[in-house]
Amino acid sequence: MVRLRVALALSLALIPGVAVASRVDKEAIEVGPGIEPPKPGRTMTIPFDAVPSDLTGTVTARLLLDADGVVRKVKILTSTDARLKSRARELLSGAKFQPAMRDASPVAVWWTETVTFVSAEAEFASILACDPSKIETSAPVDPAGDASITLPILIRDAAPPTTTAIRKRGDGFAKLACVIDACGQVDDCKVLASSGNEYVDPAITAARERLYRPAHRGGKPIPVYFTLTITFEL
């Protein structure tokens, strides 16, 4: 009897999600002429380091998106490595896109998305080799409040150098307004606040040695304004 009750409770708990997916399935249309395709939002950031370090590849999936851009169904179509299938399904299930649009109104759609997995080592090497001057992009933008932009993610930190003046003063900080370019490199830093002038130049040096997974919008890397706080702990 206990097992029956548990099974029944689990079945009832799953009904709302199944019902929603079924309803969306009936409403969904194919993306074609007159339909503005969905675009990945912030929740589509792929934690590449969450897969084995030697594993790279792509997974293509058929997605059912509701009119809010939420993924309701995931069907894996192709995968270069079987180990990536479950990770791709986990990343895509419930992910939030900017919804597809028809006549300025959001609509439910079927959409095919390809997720690329790159090992942490390969991604780091590609960022080091990246040349921002060879990337066609716009001027830096402020990502604050813009859900279409995937924010930069720190992949290499750098400790700030300590000078004689800093050792005399002790712990401190410098808050910087910088640009993180389309390659994930830090540049054009200006001080916003600090514990003292002696902290500023070392903080800028440390900031410029950092590397980020660059910000993205619509799947493309973009330069953004970003605020960094460099702390000094002696």
PDB file of C-alpha atoms in Angstrom:
ATOM      1  CA  MET A   1       0.000   0.000   0.000  1.00  0.00           C
ATOM      2  CA  VAL A   2       2.846   2.395   0.854  1.00  0.00           C
ATOM      3  CA  ARG A   3       4.549   1.703  -2.462  1.00  0.00           C
ATOM      4  CA  LEU A   4       1.259   2.262  -4.310  1.00  0.00           C
ATOM      5  CA  ARG A   5       0.731   5.615  -2.585  1.00  0.00           C
ATOM      6  CA  VAL A   6       4.280   6.743  -3.365  1.00  0.00           C
ATOM      7  CA  ALA A   7       3.949   5.717  -7.003  1.00  0.00           C
ATOM      8  CA  LEU A   8       0.597   7.486  -7.258  1.00  0.00           C
ATOM      9  CA  ALA A   9       2.020  10.640  -5.651  1.00  0.00           C
ATOM     10  CA  LEU A  10       4.936  10.642  -8.083  1.00  0.00           C
ATOM     11  CA  SER A  11       2.599  10.129 -11.028  1.00  0.00           C
ATOM     12  CA  LEU A  12       0.385  13.022  -9.963  1.00  0.00           C
ATOM     13  CA  ALA A  13       3.429  15.253  -9.438  1.00  0.00           C
ATOM     14  CA  LEU A  14       4.546  14.595 -13.010  1.00  0.00           C
ATOM     15  CA  ILE A  15       1.153  15.278 -14.615  1.00  0.00           C
ATOM     16  CA  PRO A  16       1.376  19.140 -14.655  1.00  0.00           C
ATOM     17  CA  GLY A  17       4.708  19.132 -16.477  1.00  0.00           C
ATOM     18  CA  VAL A  18       3.532  16.468 -18.921  1.00  0.00           C
ATOM     19  CA  ALA A  19       0.286  18.344 -19.524  1.00  0.00           C
ATOM     20  CA  VAL A  20       2.119  21.614 -20.188  1.00  0.00           C
ATOM     21  CA  ALA A  21       4.514  19.937 -22.622  1.00  0.00           C
ATOM     22  CA  SER A  22       1.601  18.260 -24.391  1.00  0.00           C
ATOM     23  CA  ARG A  23      -0.258  21.567 -24.738  1.00  0.00           C
ATOM     24  CA  VAL A  24       2.838  23.365 -25.986  1.00  0.00           C
ATOM     25  CA  ASP A  25       3.485  20.525 -28.444  1.00  0.00           C
ATOM     26  CA  LYS A  26       0.090  21.133 -30.033  1.00  0.00           C
ATOM     27  CA  GLU A  27       0.663  24.899 -30.223  1.00  0.00           C
ATOM     28  CA  ALA A  28       4.276  24.809 -31.456  1.00  0.00           C
ATOM     29  CA  ILE A  29       5.166  25.721 -35.025  1.00  0.00           C
ATOM     30  CA  GLU A  30       8.282  25.277 -37.116  1.00  0.00           C
ATOM     31  CA  VAL A  31      10.650  28.231 -37.409  1.00  0.00           C
ATOM     32  CA  GLY A  32      10.421  29.512 -40.974  1.00  0.00           C
ATOM     33  CA  PRO A  33       9.612  32.643 -42.989  1.00  0.00           C
ATOM     34  CA  GLY A  34       7.995  35.308 -40.845  1.00  0.00           C
ATOM     35  CA  ILE A  35       9.289  33.788 -37.597  1.00  0.00           C
ATOM     36  CA  GLU A  36      12.126  35.395 -35.661  1.00  0.00           C
ATOM     37  CA  PRO A  37      14.129  32.465 -34.228  1.00  0.00           C
ATOM     38  CA  PRO A  38      14.672  32.028 -30.483  1.00  0.00           C
ATOM     39  CA  LYS A  39      18.002  33.136 -29.040  1.00  0.00           C
ATOM     40  CA  PRO A  40      19.926  31.632 -26.109  1.00  0.00           C
ATOM     41  CA  GLY A  41      19.713  33.620 -22.889  1.00  0.00           C
ATOM     42  CA  ARG A  42      21.983  33.695 -19.838  1.00  0.00           C
ATOM     43  CA  THR A  43      20.923  30.238 -18.709  1.00  0.00           C
ATOM     44  CA  MET A  44      22.526  28.795 -21.861  1.00  0.00           C
ATOM     45  CA  THR A  45      26.037  29.358 -20.532  1.00  0.00           C
ATOM     46  CA  ILE A  46      27.783  26.028 -20.996  1.00  0.00           C
ATOM     47  CA  PRO A  47      30.036  24.978 -18.097  1.00  0.00           C
ATOM     48  CA  PHE A  48      32.587  23.312 -20.349  1.00  0.00           C
ATOM     49  CA  ASP A  49      34.689  22.258 -17.370  1.00  0.00           C
ATOM     50  CA  ALA A  50      31.823  20.039 -16.171  1.00  0.00           C
ATOM     51  CA  VAL A  51      32.802  17.305 -18.645  1.00  0.00           C
ATOM     52  CA  PRO A  52      35.930  15.080 -18.678  1.00  0.00           C
ATOM     53  CA  SER A  53      39.006  17.145 -19.479  1.00  0.00           C
ATOM     54  CA  ASP A  54      39.790  15.097 -22.594  1.00  0.00           C
ATOM     55  CA  LEU A  55      36.263  15.249 -23.983  1.00  0.00           C
ATOM     56  CA  THR A  56      35.190  17.594 -26.755  1.00  0.00           C
ATOM     57  CA  GLY A  57      32.392  17.400 -29.263  1.00  0.00           C
ATOM     58  CA  THR A  58      28.950  18.556 -30.275  1.00  0.00           C
ATOM     59  CA  VAL A  59      25.398  17.516 -29.546  1.00  0.00           C
ATOM     60  CA  THR A  60      22.461  18.498 -31.745  1.00  0.00           C
ATOM     61  CA  ALA A  61      19.030  18.429 -30.132  1.00  0.00           C
ATOM     62  CA  ARG A  62      15.444  19.032 -31.160  1.00  0.00           C
ATOM     63  CA  LEU A  63      13.832  21.397 -28.632  1.00  0.00           C
ATOM     64  CA  LEU A  64      10.239  22.278 -27.855  1.00  0.00           C
ATOM     65  CA  LEU A  65      10.118  25.882 -26.594  1.00  0.00           C
ATOM     66  CA  ASP A  66       6.999  27.473 -25.156  1.00  0.00           C
ATOM     67  CA  ALA A  67       5.967  31.081 -25.791  1.00  0.00           C
ATOM     68  CA  ASP A  68       8.127  32.194 -22.848  1.00  0.00           C
ATOM     69  CA  GLY A  69      11.208  30.615 -24.420  1.00  0.00           C
ATOM     70  CA  VAL A  70      11.402  27.780 -21.853  1.00  0.00           C
ATOM     71  CA  VAL A  71      12.535  24.374 -23.142  1.00  0.00           C
ATOM     72  CA  ARG A  72       9.782  21.829 -22.476  1.00  0.00           C
ATOM     73  CA  LYS A  73      11.112  18.834 -24.414  1.00  0.00           C
ATOM     74  CA  VAL A  74      14.589  17.717 -25.485  1.00  0.00           C
ATOM     75  CA  LYS A  75      15.230  15.052 -28.095  1.00  0.00           C
ATOM     76  CA  ILE A  76      18.881  14.298 -28.847  1.00  0.00           C
ATOM     77  CA  LEU A  77      19.399  13.983 -32.605  1.00  0.00           C
ATOM     78  CA  THR A  78      23.149  13.501 -32.942  1.00  0.00           C
ATOM     79  CA  SER A  79      26.167  13.371 -30.634  1.00  0.00           C
ATOM     80  CA  THR A  80      29.850  12.988 -31.396  1.00  0.00           C
ATOM     81  CA  ASP A  81      30.299  11.158 -28.086  1.00  0.00           C
ATOM     82  CA  ALA A  82      27.694   9.190 -26.155  1.00  0.00           C
ATOM     83  CA  ARG A  83      29.023  10.600 -22.866  1.00  0.00           C
ATOM     84  CA  LEU A  84      27.836  14.066 -23.882  1.00  0.00           C
ATOM     85  CA  LYS A  85      24.186  13.139 -24.406  1.00  0.00           C
ATOM     86  CA  SER A  86      23.056  13.201 -20.781  1.00  0.00           C
ATOM     87  CA  ARG A  87      25.030  16.396 -20.068  1.00  0.00           C
ATOM     88  CA  ALA A  88      23.472  18.149 -23.051  1.00  0.00           C
ATOM     89  CA  ARG A  89      20.003  17.017 -22.008  1.00  0.00           C
ATOM     90  CA  GLU A  90      20.625  18.311 -18.486  1.00  0.00           C
ATOM     91  CA  LEU A  91      21.824  21.689 -19.782  1.00  0.00           C
ATOM     92  CA  LEU A  92      18.985  22.131 -22.251  1.00  0.00           C
ATOM     93  CA  SER A  93      16.043  20.862 -20.174  1.00  0.00           C
ATOM     94  CA  GLY A  94      14.294  23.897 -18.703  1.00  0.00           C
ATOM     95  CA  ALA A  95      16.792  26.312 -20.287  1.00  0.00           C
ATOM     96  CA  LYS A  96      15.492  29.783 -21.078  1.00  0.00           C
ATOM     97  CA  PHE A  97      15.744  31.325 -24.542  1.00  0.00           C
ATOM     98  CA  GLN A  98      14.526  34.643 -25.805  1.00  0.00           C
ATOM     99  CA  PRO A  99      11.257  33.424 -27.301  1.00  0.00           C
ATOM    100  CA  ALA A 100      10.598  33.111 -31.005  1.00  0.00           C
ATOM    101  CA  MET A 101       8.446  35.941 -32.385  1.00  0.00           C
ATOM    102  CA  ARG A 102       5.739  36.186 -35.022  1.00  0.00           C
ATOM    103  CA  ASP A 103       4.179  39.569 -35.775  1.00  0.00           C
ATOM    104  CA  ALA A 104       5.830  40.975 -32.616  1.00  0.00           C
ATOM    105  CA  SER A 105       4.200  38.283 -30.447  1.00  0.00           C
ATOM    106  CA  PRO A 106       6.017  35.355 -28.772  1.00  0.00           C
ATOM    107  CA  VAL A 107       5.129  31.891 -30.058  1.00  0.00           C
ATOM    108  CA  ALA A 108       5.882  28.289 -29.147  1.00  0.00           C
ATOM    109  CA  VAL A 109       8.238  26.606 -31.617  1.00  0.00           C
ATOM    110  CA  TRP A 110      10.243  23.544 -32.447  1.00  0.00           C
ATOM    111  CA  TRP A 111      13.911  24.481 -32.685  1.00  0.00           C
ATOM    112  CA  THR A 112      17.159  22.632 -33.401  1.00  0.00           C
ATOM    113  CA  GLU A 113      20.110  23.659 -31.241  1.00  0.00           C
ATOM    114  CA  THR A 114      23.730  22.492 -31.389  1.00  0.00           C
ATOM    115  CA  VAL A 115      25.741  22.570 -28.166  1.00  0.00           C
ATOM    116  CA  THR A 116      29.522  22.540 -28.481  1.00  0.00           C
ATOM    117  CA  PHE A 117      31.586  21.121 -25.628  1.00  0.00           C
ATOM    118  CA  VAL A 118      35.218  22.125 -25.394  1.00  0.00           C
ATOM    119  CA  SER A 119      37.566  20.851 -22.714  1.00  0.00           C
ATOM    120  CA  ALA A 120      38.868  23.402 -20.227  1.00  0.00           C
ATOM    121  CA  GLU A 121      42.370  23.037 -21.661  1.00  0.00           C
ATOM    122  CA  ALA A 122      41.222  23.581 -25.256  1.00  0.00           C
ATOM    123  CA  GLU A 123      39.078  26.559 -24.309  1.00  0.00           C
ATOM    124  CA  PHE A 124      41.928  28.156 -22.387  1.00  0.00           C
ATOM    125  CA  ALA A 125      44.290  27.679 -25.340  1.00  0.00           C
ATOM    126  CA  SER A 126      41.782  29.212 -27.762  1.00  0.00           C
ATOM    127  CA  ILE A 127      41.332  32.287 -25.566  1.00  0.00           C
ATOM    128  CA  LEU A 128      45.099  32.743 -25.294  1.00  0.00           C
ATOM    129  CA  ALA A 129      45.386  32.558 -29.092  1.00  0.00           C
ATOM    130  CA  CYS A 130      42.401  34.821 -29.733  1.00  0.00           C
ATOM    131  CA  ASP A 131      42.982  38.162 -31.489  1.00  0.00           C
ATOM    132  CA  PRO A 132      40.187  40.676 -30.748  1.00  0.00           C
ATOM    133  CA  SER A 133      41.137  42.755 -33.790  1.00  0.00           C
ATOM    134  CA  LYS A 134      40.137  39.839 -36.026  1.00  0.00           C
ATOM    135  CA  ILE A 135      36.671  39.471 -34.504  1.00  0.00           C
ATOM    136  CA  GLU A 136      33.907  41.472 -36.139  1.00  0.00           C
ATOM    137  CA  THR A 137      32.105  43.085 -33.243  1.00  0.00           C
ATOM    138  CA  SER A 138      30.546  46.289 -31.951  1.00  0.00           C
ATOM    139  CA  ALA A 139      31.632  48.804 -29.330  1.00  0.00           C
ATOM    140  CA  PRO A 140      31.529  47.591 -25.702  1.00  0.00           C
ATOM    141  CA  VAL A 141      28.064  47.458 -24.174  1.00  0.00           C
ATOM    142  CA  ASP A 142      26.734  47.572 -20.611  1.00  0.00           C
ATOM    143  CA  PRO A 143      25.285  44.121 -19.847  1.00  0.00           C
ATOM    144  CA  ALA A 144      23.353  45.272 -16.779  1.00  0.00           C
ATOM    145  CA  GLY A 145      19.688  44.351 -17.070  1.00  0.00           C
ATOM    146  CA  ASP A 146      20.098  42.841 -20.540  1.00  0.00           C
ATOM    147  CA  ALA A 147      18.928  39.220 -20.328  1.00  0.00           C
ATOM    148  CA  SER A 148      20.120  38.570 -23.887  1.00  0.00           C
ATOM    149  CA  ILE A 149      23.758  38.819 -22.779  1.00  0.00           C
ATOM    150  CA  THR A 150      25.621  35.912 -21.204  1.00  0.00           C
ATOM    151  CA  LEU A 151      28.034  37.486 -18.733  1.00  0.00           C
ATOM    152  CA  PRO A 152      31.820  36.848 -18.759  1.00  0.00           C
ATOM    153  CA  ILE A 153      33.076  33.998 -16.599  1.00  0.00           C
ATOM    154  CA  LEU A 154      36.513  34.083 -14.980  1.00  0.00           C
ATOM    155  CA  ILE A 155      38.714  31.172 -16.081  1.00  0.00           C
ATOM    156  CA  ARG A 156      42.145  32.437 -14.962  1.00  0.00           C
ATOM    157  CA  ASP A 157      42.680  34.648 -11.934  1.00  0.00           C
ATOM    158  CA  ALA A 158      45.827  36.611 -11.126  1.00  0.00           C
ATOM    159  CA  ALA A 159      47.147  37.718  -7.747  1.00  0.00           C
ATOM    160  CA  PRO A 160      47.984  41.437  -7.541  1.00  0.00           C
ATOM    161  CA  PRO A 161      51.636  42.337  -6.942  1.00  0.00           C
ATOM    162  CA  THR A 162      52.418  43.820  -3.562  1.00  0.00           C
ATOM    163  CA  THR A 163      54.665  46.836  -3.256  1.00  0.00           C
ATOM    164  CA  THR A 164      56.528  48.213  -0.258  1.00  0.00           C
ATOM    165  CA  ALA A 165      53.825  50.851   0.159  1.00  0.00           C
ATOM    166  CA  ILE A 166      51.075  48.218   0.170  1.00  0.00           C
ATOM    167  CA  ARG A 167      52.925  46.068   2.692  1.00  0.00           C
ATOM    168  CA  LYS A 168      53.110  49.083   4.974  1.00  0.00           C
ATOM    169  CA  ARG A 169      49.394  49.846   4.562  1.00  0.00           C
ATOM    170  CA  GLY A 170      48.164  46.248   4.786  1.00  0.00           C
ATOM    171  CA  ASP A 171      44.930  44.795   3.377  1.00  0.00           C
ATOM    172  CA  GLY A 172      43.053  46.871   0.829  1.00  0.00           C
ATOM    173  CA  PHE A 173      41.169  46.888  -2.455  1.00  0.00           C
ATOM    174  CA  ALA A 174      40.685  48.649  -5.759  1.00  0.00           C
ATOM    175  CA  LYS A 175      37.370  48.680  -7.620  1.00  0.00           C
ATOM    176  CA  LEU A 176      37.843  49.010 -11.372  1.00  0.00           C
ATOM    177  CA  ALA A 177      35.622  49.687 -14.382  1.00  0.00           C
ATOM    178  CA  CYS A 178      37.129  47.695 -17.258  1.00  0.00           C
ATOM    179  CA  VAL A 179      36.324  46.362 -20.693  1.00  0.00           C
ATOM    180  CA  ILE A 180      36.341  42.607 -21.243  1.00  0.00           C
ATOM    181  CA  ASP A 181      36.790  42.222 -24.971  1.00  0.00           C
ATOM    182  CA  ALA A 182      35.402  39.598 -27.333  1.00  0.00           C
ATOM    183  CA  CYS A 183      38.397  37.364 -26.581  1.00  0.00           C
ATOM    184  CA  GLY A 184      37.863  37.494 -22.813  1.00  0.00           C
ATOM    185  CA  GLN A 185      40.862  39.740 -22.220  1.00  0.00           C
ATOM    186  CA  VAL A 186      40.713  42.698 -19.810  1.00  0.00           C
ATOM    187  CA  ASP A 187      41.591  46.193 -20.979  1.00  0.00           C
ATOM    188  CA  ASP A 188      40.891  49.913 -20.518  1.00  0.00           C
ATOM    189  CA  CYS A 189      40.540  49.850 -16.715  1.00  0.00           C
ATOM    190  CA  LYS A 190      39.644  52.937 -14.711  1.00  0.00           C
ATOM    191  CA  VAL A 191      39.540  53.155 -10.936  1.00  0.00           C
ATOM    192  CA  LEU A 192      36.159  53.687  -9.273  1.00  0.00           C
ATOM    193  CA  ALA A 193      37.227  53.389  -5.641  1.00  0.00           C
ATOM    194  CA  SER A 194      40.203  52.141  -3.658  1.00  0.00           C
ATOM    195  CA  SER A 195      41.815  51.943  -0.241  1.00  0.00           C
ATOM    196  CA  GLY A 196      44.510  54.291  -1.539  1.00  0.00           C
ATOM    197  CA  ASN A 197      46.435  55.269  -4.661  1.00  0.00           C
ATOM    198  CA  GLU A 198      49.121  52.672  -3.988  1.00  0.00           C
ATOM    199  CA  TYR A 199      46.570  49.894  -4.665  1.00  0.00           C
ATOM    200  CA  VAL A 200      45.426  51.134  -8.071  1.00  0.00           C
ATOM    201  CA  ASP A 201      48.288  50.277 -10.449  1.00  0.00           C
ATOM    202  CA  PRO A 202      48.907  46.790  -8.982  1.00  0.00           C
ATOM    203  CA  ALA A 203      45.165  46.106  -9.216  1.00  0.00           C
ATOM    204  CA  ILE A 204      45.103  47.129 -12.887  1.00  0.00           C
ATOM    205  CA  THR A 205      48.114  44.889 -13.520  1.00  0.00           C
ATOM    206  CA  ALA A 206      46.324  41.926 -11.953  1.00  0.00           C
ATOM    207  CA  ALA A 207      43.087  42.678 -13.838  1.00  0.00           C
ATOM    208  CA  ARG A 208      44.891  42.691 -17.179  1.00  0.00           C
ATOM    209  CA  GLU A 209      46.395  39.289 -16.425  1.00  0.00           C
ATOM    210  CA  ARG A 210      42.973  37.753 -15.886  1.00  0.00           C
ATOM    211  CA  LEU A 211      41.235  35.745 -18.608  1.00  0.00           C
ATOM    212  CA  TYR A 212      37.488  35.338 -19.016  1.00  0.00           C
ATOM    213  CA  ARG A 213      35.132  33.304 -21.099  1.00  0.00           C
ATOM    214  CA  PRO A 214      33.835  36.309 -23.052  1.00  0.00           C
ATOM    215  CA  ALA A 215      30.328  37.663 -22.875  1.00  0.00           C
ATOM    216  CA  HIS A 216      27.960  36.393 -25.572  1.00  0.00           C
ATOM    217  CA  ARG A 217      24.806  37.647 -27.208  1.00  0.00           C
ATOM    218  CA  GLY A 218      22.941  35.539 -29.702  1.00  0.00           C
ATOM    219  CA  GLY A 219      25.760  33.006 -29.587  1.00  0.00           C
ATOM    220  CA  LYS A 220      28.437  35.542 -30.579  1.00  0.00           C
ATOM    221  CA  PRO A 221      31.207  36.940 -28.332  1.00  0.00           C
ATOM    222  CA  ILE A 222      30.904  40.651 -27.582  1.00  0.00           C
ATOM    223  CA  PRO A 223      32.944  43.212 -25.598  1.00  0.00           C
ATOM    224  CA  VAL A 224      31.304  44.472 -22.416  1.00  0.00           C
ATOM    225  CA  TYR A 225      31.916  46.951 -19.635  1.00  0.00           C
ATOM    226  CA  PHE A 226      32.553  45.068 -16.407  1.00  0.00           C
ATOM    227  CA  THR A 227      33.279  46.031 -12.807  1.00  0.00           C
ATOM    228  CA  LEU A 228      36.093  44.186 -11.061  1.00  0.00           C
ATOM    229  CA  THR A 229      37.157  44.383  -7.436  1.00  0.00           C
ATOM    230  CA  ILE A 230      40.769  43.381  -6.757  1.00  0.00           C
ATOM    231  CA  THR A 231      41.505  42.652  -3.106  1.00  0.00           C
ATOM    232  CA  PHE A 232      44.856  42.714  -1.323  1.00  0.00           C
ATOM    233  CA  GLU A 233      45.194  40.341   1.625  1.00  0.00           C
ATOM    234  CA  LEU A 234      48.559  40.401   3.332  1.00  0.00           C
TER     235      LEU A 234
END
